[in-house]
mmCIF file of C-alpha atoms and ligand atoms in Angstrom:
data_model
loop_
_atom_site.group_PDB
_atom_site.id
_atom_site.type_symbol
_atom_site.label_atom_id
_atom_site.label_comp_id
_atom_site.label_asym_id
_atom_site.label_seq_id
_atom_site.Cartn_x
_atom_site.Cartn_y
_atom_site.Cartn_z
ATOM 1 C CA MET H 1 -5.928 -18.273 5.449
ATOM 2 C CA LYS H 2 -3.120 -16.631 3.526
ATOM 3 C CA THR H 3 0.252 -18.367 3.146
ATOM 4 C CA LEU H 4 1.680 -15.985 5.696
ATOM 5 C CA ARG H 5 0.146 -13.432 7.979
ATOM 6 C CA TRP H 6 1.168 -11.203 10.861
ATOM 7 C CA GLU H 7 -0.891 -11.745 13.995
ATOM 8 C CA ASP H 8 -0.320 -10.921 17.682
ATOM 9 C CA GLY H 9 3.287 -9.958 17.115
ATOM 10 C CA ALA H 10 4.159 -13.192 15.307
ATOM 11 C CA LEU H 11 4.512 -14.433 11.740
ATOM 12 C CA LYS H 12 2.075 -17.266 11.077
ATOM 13 C CA LEU H 13 2.869 -19.611 8.215
ATOM 14 C CA ILE H 14 0.913 -22.416 6.615
ATOM 15 C CA ASP H 15 3.228 -25.399 7.098
ATOM 16 C CA GLN H 16 3.913 -26.465 3.498
ATOM 17 C CA THR H 17 5.847 -29.534 4.550
ATOM 18 C CA ARG H 18 2.621 -31.085 5.884
ATOM 19 C CA LEU H 19 0.130 -30.298 3.138
ATOM 20 C CA PRO H 20 -2.009 -31.823 1.786
ATOM 21 C CA LEU H 21 -2.390 -34.493 4.475
ATOM 22 C CA GLU H 22 -2.499 -31.996 7.302
ATOM 23 C CA PHE H 23 -3.292 -28.280 7.478
ATOM 24 C CA ALA H 24 -1.093 -26.841 10.210
ATOM 25 C CA VAL H 25 0.051 -23.334 11.046
ATOM 26 C CA VAL H 26 3.527 -22.572 12.378
ATOM 27 C CA GLU H 27 4.105 -19.503 14.506
ATOM 28 C CA CYS H 28 7.444 -17.671 14.340
ATOM 29 C CA ARG H 29 8.220 -15.257 17.174
ATOM 30 C CA THR H 30 11.910 -14.721 16.408
ATOM 31 C CA TYR H 31 13.927 -14.066 13.276
ATOM 32 C CA GLN H 32 15.791 -17.322 13.890
ATOM 33 C CA GLU H 33 12.496 -19.212 13.702
ATOM 34 C CA VAL H 34 11.690 -17.473 10.410
ATOM 35 C CA ALA H 35 15.122 -18.403 9.041
ATOM 36 C CA ASP H 36 14.558 -22.038 10.027
ATOM 37 C CA ALA H 37 11.090 -22.029 8.449
ATOM 38 C CA ILE H 38 12.564 -20.803 5.160
ATOM 39 C CA ARG H 39 15.445 -23.306 5.286
ATOM 40 C CA VAL H 40 13.264 -26.363 5.897
ATOM 41 C CA MET H 41 10.642 -25.082 3.433
ATOM 42 C CA ILE H 42 7.729 -24.608 5.810
ATOM 43 C CA VAL H 43 7.446 -21.477 3.668
ATOM 44 C CA ARG H 44 8.775 -21.698 0.117
ATOM 45 C CA GLY H 45 8.318 -20.149 -3.316
ATOM 46 C CA ALA H 46 10.312 -17.072 -4.301
ATOM 47 C CA PRO H 47 7.843 -14.256 -3.427
ATOM 48 C CA ALA H 48 6.717 -15.929 -0.172
ATOM 49 C CA ILE H 49 10.341 -16.398 0.905
ATOM 50 C CA GLY H 50 10.970 -12.684 0.285
ATOM 51 C CA VAL H 51 7.994 -11.485 2.311
ATOM 52 C CA ALA H 52 8.658 -14.013 5.108
ATOM 53 C CA ALA H 53 12.229 -12.701 5.319
ATOM 54 C CA ALA H 54 10.892 -9.135 5.530
ATOM 55 C CA PHE H 55 8.765 -10.103 8.548
ATOM 56 C CA GLY H 56 11.752 -12.008 9.940
ATOM 57 C CA PHE H 57 13.760 -8.800 9.712
ATOM 58 C CA ALA H 58 10.938 -6.972 11.500
ATOM 59 C CA LEU H 59 10.938 -9.607 14.252
ATOM 60 C CA GLY H 60 14.686 -9.058 14.587
ATOM 61 C CA ALA H 61 14.044 -5.350 15.140
ATOM 62 C CA LEU H 62 11.226 -6.003 17.612
ATOM 63 C CA GLN H 63 13.107 -8.589 19.685
ATOM 64 C CA SER H 64 16.285 -6.489 19.826
ATOM 65 C CA LYS H 65 17.383 -5.033 23.173
ATOM 66 C CA ALA H 66 19.409 -2.312 21.424
ATOM 67 C CA ARG H 67 19.625 0.980 23.332
ATOM 68 C CA ASP H 68 20.279 3.251 20.384
ATOM 69 C CA ARG H 69 20.041 3.479 16.638
ATOM 70 C CA GLY H 70 23.632 2.344 16.041
ATOM 71 C CA GLU H 71 23.165 -0.778 18.135
ATOM 72 C CA LEU H 72 19.908 -1.643 16.402
ATOM 73 C CA LEU H 73 21.444 -1.242 12.937
ATOM 74 C CA ALA H 74 24.389 -3.423 13.964
ATOM 75 C CA GLU H 75 22.029 -6.141 15.221
ATOM 76 C CA LEU H 76 19.974 -5.923 12.060
ATOM 77 C CA SER H 77 23.011 -6.595 9.956
ATOM 78 C CA GLY H 78 23.391 -9.891 11.857
ATOM 79 C CA VAL H 79 19.690 -10.616 11.332
ATOM 80 C CA THR H 80 20.128 -9.933 7.618
ATOM 81 C CA GLU H 81 23.086 -12.298 7.406
ATOM 82 C CA THR H 82 21.172 -15.119 9.118
ATOM 83 C CA LEU H 83 18.204 -14.715 6.773
ATOM 84 C CA ARG H 84 20.428 -14.432 3.694
ATOM 85 C CA GLN H 85 22.028 -17.785 4.459
ATOM 86 C CA THR H 86 18.745 -19.702 4.238
ATOM 87 C CA ARG H 87 18.285 -20.299 0.504
ATOM 88 C CA PRO H 88 20.494 -19.042 -2.336
ATOM 89 C CA THR H 89 18.516 -19.147 -5.585
ATOM 90 C CA ALA H 90 15.355 -17.059 -5.217
ATOM 91 C CA VAL H 91 16.509 -13.475 -5.557
ATOM 92 C CA ASN H 92 13.345 -12.193 -3.860
ATOM 93 C CA LEU H 93 14.994 -13.042 -0.534
ATOM 94 C CA PHE H 94 17.908 -10.673 -1.189
ATOM 95 C CA TRP H 95 15.648 -8.079 -2.781
ATOM 96 C CA ALA H 96 13.394 -8.026 0.303
ATOM 97 C CA LEU H 97 16.290 -7.802 2.763
ATOM 98 C CA GLN H 98 17.880 -4.995 0.783
ATOM 99 C CA ARG H 99 14.625 -3.092 0.862
ATOM 100 C CA MET H 100 14.181 -3.672 4.609
ATOM 101 C CA ASN H 101 17.720 -2.505 5.300
ATOM 102 C CA ALA H 102 17.151 0.644 3.255
ATOM 103 C CA VAL H 103 14.088 1.447 5.382
ATOM 104 C CA ALA H 104 15.984 0.769 8.615
ATOM 105 C CA GLN H 105 18.845 3.019 7.509
ATOM 106 C CA SER H 106 16.611 5.884 6.488
ATOM 107 C CA ALA H 107 14.064 5.702 9.339
ATOM 108 C CA ASP H 108 14.123 8.886 11.413
ATOM 109 C CA GLY H 109 13.249 9.200 15.048
ATOM 110 C CA ASP H 110 13.665 7.006 18.084
ATOM 111 C CA LEU H 111 13.878 3.225 18.263
ATOM 112 C CA ALA H 112 10.112 2.829 18.514
ATOM 113 C CA GLU H 113 9.704 4.849 15.340
ATOM 114 C CA MET H 114 12.368 2.762 13.549
ATOM 115 C CA ARG H 115 10.616 -0.447 14.554
ATOM 116 C CA ARG H 116 7.277 0.928 13.398
ATOM 117 C CA ALA H 117 8.708 1.901 9.980
ATOM 118 C CA ILE H 118 10.328 -1.524 9.570
ATOM 119 C CA LEU H 119 7.195 -3.502 10.398
ATOM 120 C CA SER H 120 5.091 -1.271 8.210
ATOM 121 C CA GLU H 121 7.443 -1.902 5.248
ATOM 122 C CA ALA H 122 7.014 -5.667 5.666
ATOM 123 C CA HIS H 123 3.229 -5.204 5.606
ATOM 124 C CA GLU H 124 3.563 -3.048 2.501
ATOM 125 C CA MET H 125 5.593 -5.764 0.761
ATOM 126 C CA ALA H 126 2.924 -8.332 1.583
ATOM 127 C CA ARG H 127 0.208 -6.056 0.195
ATOM 128 C CA GLU H 128 2.200 -5.315 -2.973
ATOM 129 C CA ASP H 129 2.872 -8.991 -3.563
ATOM 130 C CA GLU H 130 -0.792 -9.848 -3.765
ATOM 131 C CA GLU H 131 -1.522 -6.804 -5.919
ATOM 132 C CA ARG H 132 1.274 -7.704 -8.352
ATOM 133 C CA ASN H 133 0.065 -11.278 -8.631
ATOM 134 C CA ARG H 134 -3.385 -10.100 -9.608
ATOM 135 C CA CYS H 135 -1.835 -7.931 -12.342
ATOM 136 C CA ILE H 136 0.276 -10.879 -13.542
ATOM 137 C CA GLY H 137 -2.888 -12.974 -13.584
ATOM 138 C CA ALA H 138 -4.790 -10.416 -15.635
ATOM 139 C CA PHE H 139 -2.006 -10.021 -18.218
ATOM 140 C CA GLY H 140 -1.294 -13.743 -18.373
ATOM 141 C CA ALA H 141 -4.920 -14.791 -18.745
ATOM 142 C CA GLU H 142 -4.945 -13.035 -22.131
ATOM 143 C CA LEU H 143 -2.501 -15.717 -23.330
ATOM 144 C CA VAL H 144 -4.865 -18.533 -22.354
ATOM 145 C CA ARG H 145 -7.767 -19.525 -24.598
ATOM 146 C CA ASP H 146 -11.092 -21.036 -23.691
ATOM 147 C CA GLY H 147 -10.652 -24.823 -23.643
ATOM 148 C CA ASP H 148 -6.863 -24.791 -23.108
ATOM 149 C CA THR H 149 -5.000 -27.439 -21.161
ATOM 150 C CA ILE H 150 -2.220 -25.775 -19.201
ATOM 151 C CA LEU H 151 0.848 -27.615 -17.939
ATOM 152 C CA THR H 152 2.552 -26.240 -14.839
ATOM 153 C CA HIS H 153 5.599 -27.357 -12.904
ATOM 154 C CA CYS H 154 6.254 -27.020 -9.175
ATOM 155 C CA ASN H 155 3.992 -24.667 -7.225
ATOM 156 C CA ALA H 156 3.881 -21.040 -8.249
ATOM 157 C CA GLY H 157 0.544 -20.525 -6.588
ATOM 158 C CA ALA H 158 -0.991 -18.771 -3.614
ATOM 159 C CA LEU H 159 1.211 -20.928 -1.385
ATOM 160 C CA ALA H 160 4.367 -19.664 -3.084
ATOM 161 C CA THR H 161 3.304 -16.040 -2.634
ATOM 162 C CA VAL H 162 1.309 -14.076 -0.083
ATOM 163 C CA ASP H 163 -1.807 -14.938 -2.052
ATOM 164 C CA TYR H 164 -3.165 -15.690 -5.559
ATOM 165 C CA GLY H 165 0.101 -16.897 -7.110
ATOM 166 C CA THR H 166 2.048 -16.093 -10.263
ATOM 167 C CA ALA H 167 1.763 -19.015 -12.711
ATOM 168 C CA LEU H 168 -1.331 -20.166 -10.839
ATOM 169 C CA GLY H 169 -2.439 -16.527 -10.738
ATOM 170 C CA VAL H 170 -2.641 -16.774 -14.525
ATOM 171 C CA VAL H 171 -4.624 -19.996 -14.162
ATOM 172 C CA ARG H 172 -6.928 -18.445 -11.541
ATOM 173 C CA ALA H 173 -7.557 -15.337 -13.641
ATOM 174 C CA ALA H 174 -8.377 -17.400 -16.739
ATOM 175 C CA HIS H 175 -10.758 -19.511 -14.636
ATOM 176 C CA GLU H 176 -12.355 -16.380 -13.123
ATOM 177 C CA GLN H 177 -12.925 -15.087 -16.671
ATOM 178 C CA GLY H 178 -15.022 -18.163 -17.302
ATOM 179 C CA LYS H 179 -12.526 -19.894 -19.599
ATOM 180 C CA ARG H 180 -12.901 -23.659 -19.465
ATOM 181 C CA ILE H 181 -9.363 -24.662 -18.659
ATOM 182 C CA HIS H 182 -7.772 -27.846 -17.447
ATOM 183 C CA VAL H 183 -4.472 -27.928 -15.562
ATOM 184 C CA LEU H 184 -1.924 -30.716 -15.881
ATOM 185 C CA VAL H 185 0.140 -30.708 -12.713
ATOM 186 C CA ASP H 186 3.705 -32.067 -12.826
ATOM 187 C CA GLU H 187 4.291 -33.870 -9.542
ATOM 188 C CA THR H 188 7.729 -32.175 -9.257
ATOM 189 C CA ARG H 189 10.093 -34.661 -7.705
ATOM 190 C CA PRO H 190 11.762 -34.705 -5.285
ATOM 191 C CA PHE H 191 9.881 -32.293 -2.983
ATOM 192 C CA LEU H 192 6.535 -32.916 -4.713
ATOM 193 C CA GLN H 193 5.384 -29.299 -4.779
ATOM 194 C CA GLY H 194 3.105 -30.182 -7.705
ATOM 195 C CA ALA H 195 1.527 -33.308 -6.231
ATOM 196 C CA ARG H 196 1.204 -31.896 -2.737
ATOM 197 C CA LEU H 197 0.690 -28.160 -3.153
ATOM 198 C CA THR H 198 -0.482 -27.291 -6.668
ATOM 199 C CA ALA H 199 -2.909 -30.215 -6.687
ATOM 200 C CA TRP H 200 -4.229 -29.050 -3.292
ATOM 201 C CA GLU H 201 -4.620 -25.467 -4.484
ATOM 202 C CA MET H 202 -6.486 -26.531 -7.615
ATOM 203 C CA GLU H 203 -8.818 -28.658 -5.498
ATOM 204 C CA GLN H 204 -9.467 -25.741 -3.134
ATOM 205 C CA ALA H 205 -10.145 -23.372 -6.052
ATOM 206 C CA GLY H 206 -12.367 -25.832 -7.903
ATOM 207 C CA ILE H 207 -10.194 -25.681 -11.030
ATOM 208 C CA PRO H 208 -10.153 -28.950 -13.004
ATOM 209 C CA ALA H 209 -6.709 -30.530 -12.763
ATOM 210 C CA THR H 210 -4.939 -33.829 -13.380
ATOM 211 C CA LEU H 211 -1.734 -34.914 -11.689
ATOM 212 C CA ILE H 212 0.997 -36.419 -13.856
ATOM 213 C CA THR H 213 4.497 -37.636 -13.019
ATOM 214 C CA ASP H 214 7.305 -35.488 -14.376
ATOM 215 C CA ASN H 215 8.229 -37.968 -17.096
ATOM 216 C CA MET H 216 4.747 -37.879 -18.675
ATOM 217 C CA ALA H 217 4.816 -34.298 -19.991
ATOM 218 C CA GLY H 218 6.514 -35.174 -23.301
ATOM 219 C CA HIS H 219 3.950 -37.864 -24.015
ATOM 220 C CA PHE H 220 1.006 -35.518 -23.460
ATOM 221 C CA MET H 221 2.640 -32.797 -25.538
ATOM 222 C CA SER H 222 3.321 -35.164 -28.431
ATOM 223 C CA ARG H 223 -0.347 -36.214 -28.443
ATOM 224 C CA GLY H 224 -1.544 -32.613 -28.682
ATOM 225 C CA ARG H 225 -2.944 -32.681 -25.158
ATOM 226 C CA ILE H 226 -1.102 -29.638 -23.800
ATOM 227 C CA ASP H 227 -1.807 -26.205 -25.285
ATOM 228 C CA VAL H 228 0.331 -23.965 -23.148
ATOM 229 C CA VAL H 229 2.931 -24.175 -20.365
ATOM 230 C CA VAL H 230 2.994 -21.621 -17.530
ATOM 231 C CA VAL H 231 5.603 -21.757 -14.758
ATOM 232 C CA GLY H 232 6.981 -19.393 -12.121
ATOM 233 C CA ALA H 233 10.579 -18.288 -11.564
ATOM 234 C CA ASP H 234 13.079 -17.954 -8.745
ATOM 235 C CA ARG H 235 15.476 -15.661 -10.523
ATOM 236 C CA ILE H 236 15.494 -14.141 -13.999
ATOM 237 C CA ALA H 237 18.781 -12.846 -15.415
ATOM 238 C CA ALA H 238 18.960 -9.624 -17.439
ATOM 239 C CA ASN H 239 18.965 -11.591 -20.719
ATOM 240 C CA GLY H 240 15.728 -13.435 -19.825
ATOM 241 C CA ASP H 241 17.285 -16.758 -18.762
ATOM 242 C CA VAL H 242 15.071 -18.216 -16.042
ATOM 243 C CA ALA H 243 15.937 -20.242 -12.945
ATOM 244 C CA ASN H 244 13.013 -22.254 -11.672
ATOM 245 C CA LYS H 245 12.375 -25.600 -9.980
ATOM 246 C CA ILE H 246 14.479 -28.502 -11.203
ATOM 247 C CA GLY H 247 12.812 -30.043 -14.242
ATOM 248 C CA THR H 248 11.586 -26.764 -15.724
ATOM 249 C CA TYR H 249 14.336 -26.768 -18.364
ATOM 250 C CA SER H 250 13.272 -30.215 -19.628
ATOM 251 C CA VAL H 251 9.664 -29.028 -19.865
ATOM 252 C CA ALA H 252 10.743 -25.935 -21.836
ATOM 253 C CA VAL H 253 12.778 -27.968 -24.334
ATOM 254 C CA LEU H 254 9.879 -30.391 -24.801
ATOM 255 C CA ALA H 255 7.511 -27.477 -25.318
ATOM 256 C CA ARG H 256 9.746 -26.050 -28.048
ATOM 257 C CA GLU H 257 10.038 -29.461 -29.753
ATOM 258 C CA ASN H 258 6.260 -29.700 -29.780
ATOM 259 C CA GLY H 259 5.524 -26.099 -30.809
ATOM 260 C CA ILE H 260 3.838 -25.249 -27.499
ATOM 261 C CA PRO H 261 4.186 -21.745 -25.976
ATOM 262 C CA PHE H 262 6.226 -21.671 -22.761
ATOM 263 C CA TYR H 263 5.390 -18.735 -20.486
ATOM 264 C CA VAL H 264 7.076 -17.631 -17.268
ATOM 265 C CA ALA H 265 5.001 -15.641 -14.780
ATOM 266 C CA ALA H 266 6.925 -13.672 -12.152
ATOM 267 C CA PRO H 267 6.973 -10.268 -10.457
ATOM 268 C CA THR H 268 9.824 -7.891 -11.309
ATOM 269 C CA SER H 269 11.212 -8.568 -7.812
ATOM 270 C CA THR H 270 12.372 -11.899 -9.311
ATOM 271 C CA VAL H 271 14.455 -10.143 -11.991
ATOM 272 C CA ASP H 272 18.141 -9.793 -11.177
ATOM 273 C CA LEU H 273 19.641 -7.223 -13.536
ATOM 274 C CA SER H 274 23.050 -7.669 -11.926
ATOM 275 C CA LEU H 275 23.382 -11.035 -13.667
ATOM 276 C CA LYS H 276 23.933 -10.999 -17.433
ATOM 277 C CA SER H 277 22.903 -14.596 -17.970
ATOM 278 C CA GLY H 278 21.464 -17.587 -16.188
ATOM 279 C CA GLN H 279 24.886 -19.217 -15.964
ATOM 280 C CA GLU H 280 25.616 -16.838 -13.078
ATOM 281 C CA ILE H 281 22.543 -17.813 -11.052
ATOM 282 C CA PRO H 282 23.503 -19.780 -7.918
ATOM 283 C CA ILE H 283 21.758 -23.140 -7.860
ATOM 284 C CA GLU H 284 20.824 -24.482 -4.441
ATOM 285 C CA GLU H 285 22.008 -28.000 -3.648
ATOM 286 C CA ARG H 286 19.681 -29.618 -1.138
ATOM 287 C CA SER H 287 20.109 -32.722 0.940
ATOM 288 C CA GLU H 288 20.255 -36.054 -0.879
ATOM 289 C CA SER H 289 17.821 -37.414 1.691
ATOM 290 C CA GLU H 290 15.016 -35.509 -0.083
ATOM 291 C CA VAL H 291 15.729 -37.721 -3.121
ATOM 292 C CA LEU H 292 16.434 -40.963 -1.282
ATOM 293 C CA TYR H 293 13.352 -40.816 0.960
ATOM 294 C CA ILE H 294 9.679 -40.110 0.413
ATOM 295 C CA ASN H 295 7.663 -39.341 3.558
ATOM 296 C CA GLY H 296 10.470 -40.730 5.676
ATOM 297 C CA LYS H 297 10.561 -44.019 3.747
ATOM 298 C CA ARG H 298 13.727 -44.928 1.897
ATOM 299 C CA ILE H 299 13.104 -45.711 -1.779
ATOM 300 C CA ALA H 300 16.637 -46.535 -2.945
ATOM 301 C CA PRO H 301 19.172 -49.127 -1.818
ATOM 302 C CA GLU H 302 21.489 -48.320 1.080
ATOM 303 C CA GLY H 303 24.845 -47.177 -0.200
ATOM 304 C CA ILE H 304 23.664 -45.310 -3.307
ATOM 305 C CA SER H 305 24.270 -41.577 -3.256
ATOM 306 C CA ALA H 306 21.876 -39.043 -4.767
ATOM 307 C CA ALA H 307 22.239 -35.636 -6.394
ATOM 308 C CA HIS H 308 19.845 -32.837 -5.612
ATOM 309 C CA PRO H 309 20.170 -29.563 -7.493
ATOM 310 C CA ALA H 310 16.910 -27.844 -6.504
ATOM 311 C CA PHE H 311 16.683 -25.566 -9.559
ATOM 312 C CA ASP H 312 17.740 -25.422 -13.196
ATOM 313 C CA VAL H 313 18.116 -22.648 -15.726
ATOM 314 C CA THR H 314 16.011 -22.399 -18.865
ATOM 315 C CA PRO H 315 17.828 -20.406 -21.560
ATOM 316 C CA ASN H 316 15.828 -17.458 -22.866
ATOM 317 C CA ARG H 317 15.493 -18.999 -26.351
ATOM 318 C CA TYR H 318 12.966 -21.484 -24.952
ATOM 319 C CA VAL H 319 10.887 -18.790 -23.249
ATOM 320 C CA THR H 320 8.012 -17.488 -25.373
ATOM 321 C CA ALA H 321 7.336 -14.541 -23.045
ATOM 322 C CA ILE H 322 7.647 -13.454 -19.429
ATOM 323 C CA VAL H 323 4.538 -12.125 -17.701
ATOM 324 C CA THR H 324 5.268 -9.561 -14.995
ATOM 325 C CA GLU H 325 2.986 -7.161 -13.129
ATOM 326 C CA GLN H 326 3.945 -4.609 -15.783
ATOM 327 C CA GLY H 327 2.761 -6.696 -18.719
ATOM 328 C CA VAL H 328 3.935 -9.366 -21.157
ATOM 329 C CA VAL H 329 7.632 -8.967 -22.000
ATOM 330 C CA ARG H 330 9.286 -10.647 -24.970
ATOM 331 C CA SER H 331 12.845 -10.960 -26.248
ATOM 332 C CA PRO H 332 14.958 -8.810 -26.383
ATOM 333 C CA TYR H 333 14.111 -8.312 -22.710
ATOM 334 C CA GLN H 334 13.986 -4.796 -21.279
ATOM 335 C CA PHE H 335 12.970 -5.151 -17.654
ATOM 336 C CA VAL H 336 12.054 -2.131 -15.582
ATOM 337 C CA THR H 337 13.000 -2.903 -11.998
ATOM 338 C CA LYS H 338 14.612 -1.202 -9.054
ATOM 339 C CA GLY H 339 17.193 -4.017 -9.091
ATOM 340 C CA VAL H 340 19.037 -5.825 -6.365
ATOM 341 C CA SER H 341 22.669 -6.304 -5.492
ATOM 342 C CA GLU H 342 23.831 -9.206 -3.356
HETATM 343 O O1 LIG J 1 12.022 -24.867 -3.780
HETATM 344 P P1 LIG J 1 10.777 -24.032 -3.887
HETATM 345 O O2 LIG J 1 9.536 -24.808 -3.604
HETATM 346 O O3 LIG J 1 10.883 -22.771 -3.081
HETATM 347 O O4 LIG J 1 10.739 -23.623 -5.413
HETATM 348 C C1 LIG J 1 9.662 -22.872 -5.879
HETATM 349 C C2 LIG J 1 9.676 -22.632 -7.336
HETATM 350 O O5 LIG J 1 10.545 -23.068 -8.046
HETATM 351 C C3 LIG J 1 8.597 -21.750 -7.867
HETATM 352 O O6 LIG J 1 8.249 -22.108 -9.158
HETATM 353 C C4 LIG J 1 9.080 -20.288 -7.878
HETATM 354 O O7 LIG J 1 9.598 -19.943 -6.624
HETATM 355 C C5 LIG J 1 8.014 -19.351 -8.247
HETATM 356 S S1 LIG J 1 6.836 -19.164 -6.981
HETATM 357 C C6 LIG J 1 5.696 -17.993 -7.418
#
């Protein structure tokens, strides 16, 4: 099953909080349920969050009791606000909601016709996402050689998108080309997207992979056992600075120290041209309980507090190239995107 799919008037999501121990599907029938699913990370990963929000917006339109166009648009602005408040860093969320609002504003006809146009736009976004990931995969695979060991951080795979993945799209495409690759998977504390989700995806795809803890990457790099790093992104500023899962910056600096190429794979919907540099990217602070507990079990003494920035920013000087659906882009970055404004 895909990470998210529309079925019987509901958004169905693979519950990413339960993998890999349990494969469960969560059904969202209201926009509030979609917002909750994004907030608690049942669905996560920048592109998947964007498309889930688009379907959440569509659910808002479908569940509305509005009697005319004006009332529906007013309700949809409330729906938009609720969805916008879920997670701050991945710009795909804001990009998707902006696009959905533009469709709602410009849809002609009666309420049924507006609802039809809105739902159809969400489906179109889901279709585009998969298509873009396959393009990213094809461009990125050219940067991977037969026999390479690839380090990745977090999960930028099928689970973080509608399907196929961005960073893991590159891995999948290289594997599909018959290249003998091996993936080193950073466990990605504290939410363990690497250990739980990337490791699961690699198992499912039959791609050879080894799990490492986050503090092992430097060791493997220094011993010549990592050839290339490929990660995803949550927001890319106009100058090519990249926000991605906490720990990405450390990996990038280590890669530079060890002369290893560091690639970012992301669709142009992750580029935010309104921000000049990564310093302006809002960094989500999540609950300290995600650091203090693993699987509900406390791992630190009572009384200690914990910090939990969920993302960090890698300055563009550490980024060898950014792979988008349009090709491989290098510094000085000239992104072609429709843009987003928050
Ligand atoms: O907090 P998450 O799990 O939503 O963070 C996900 C990441 O940082 C991914 O690397 C990024 O969204 C790219 S997903 C294709």
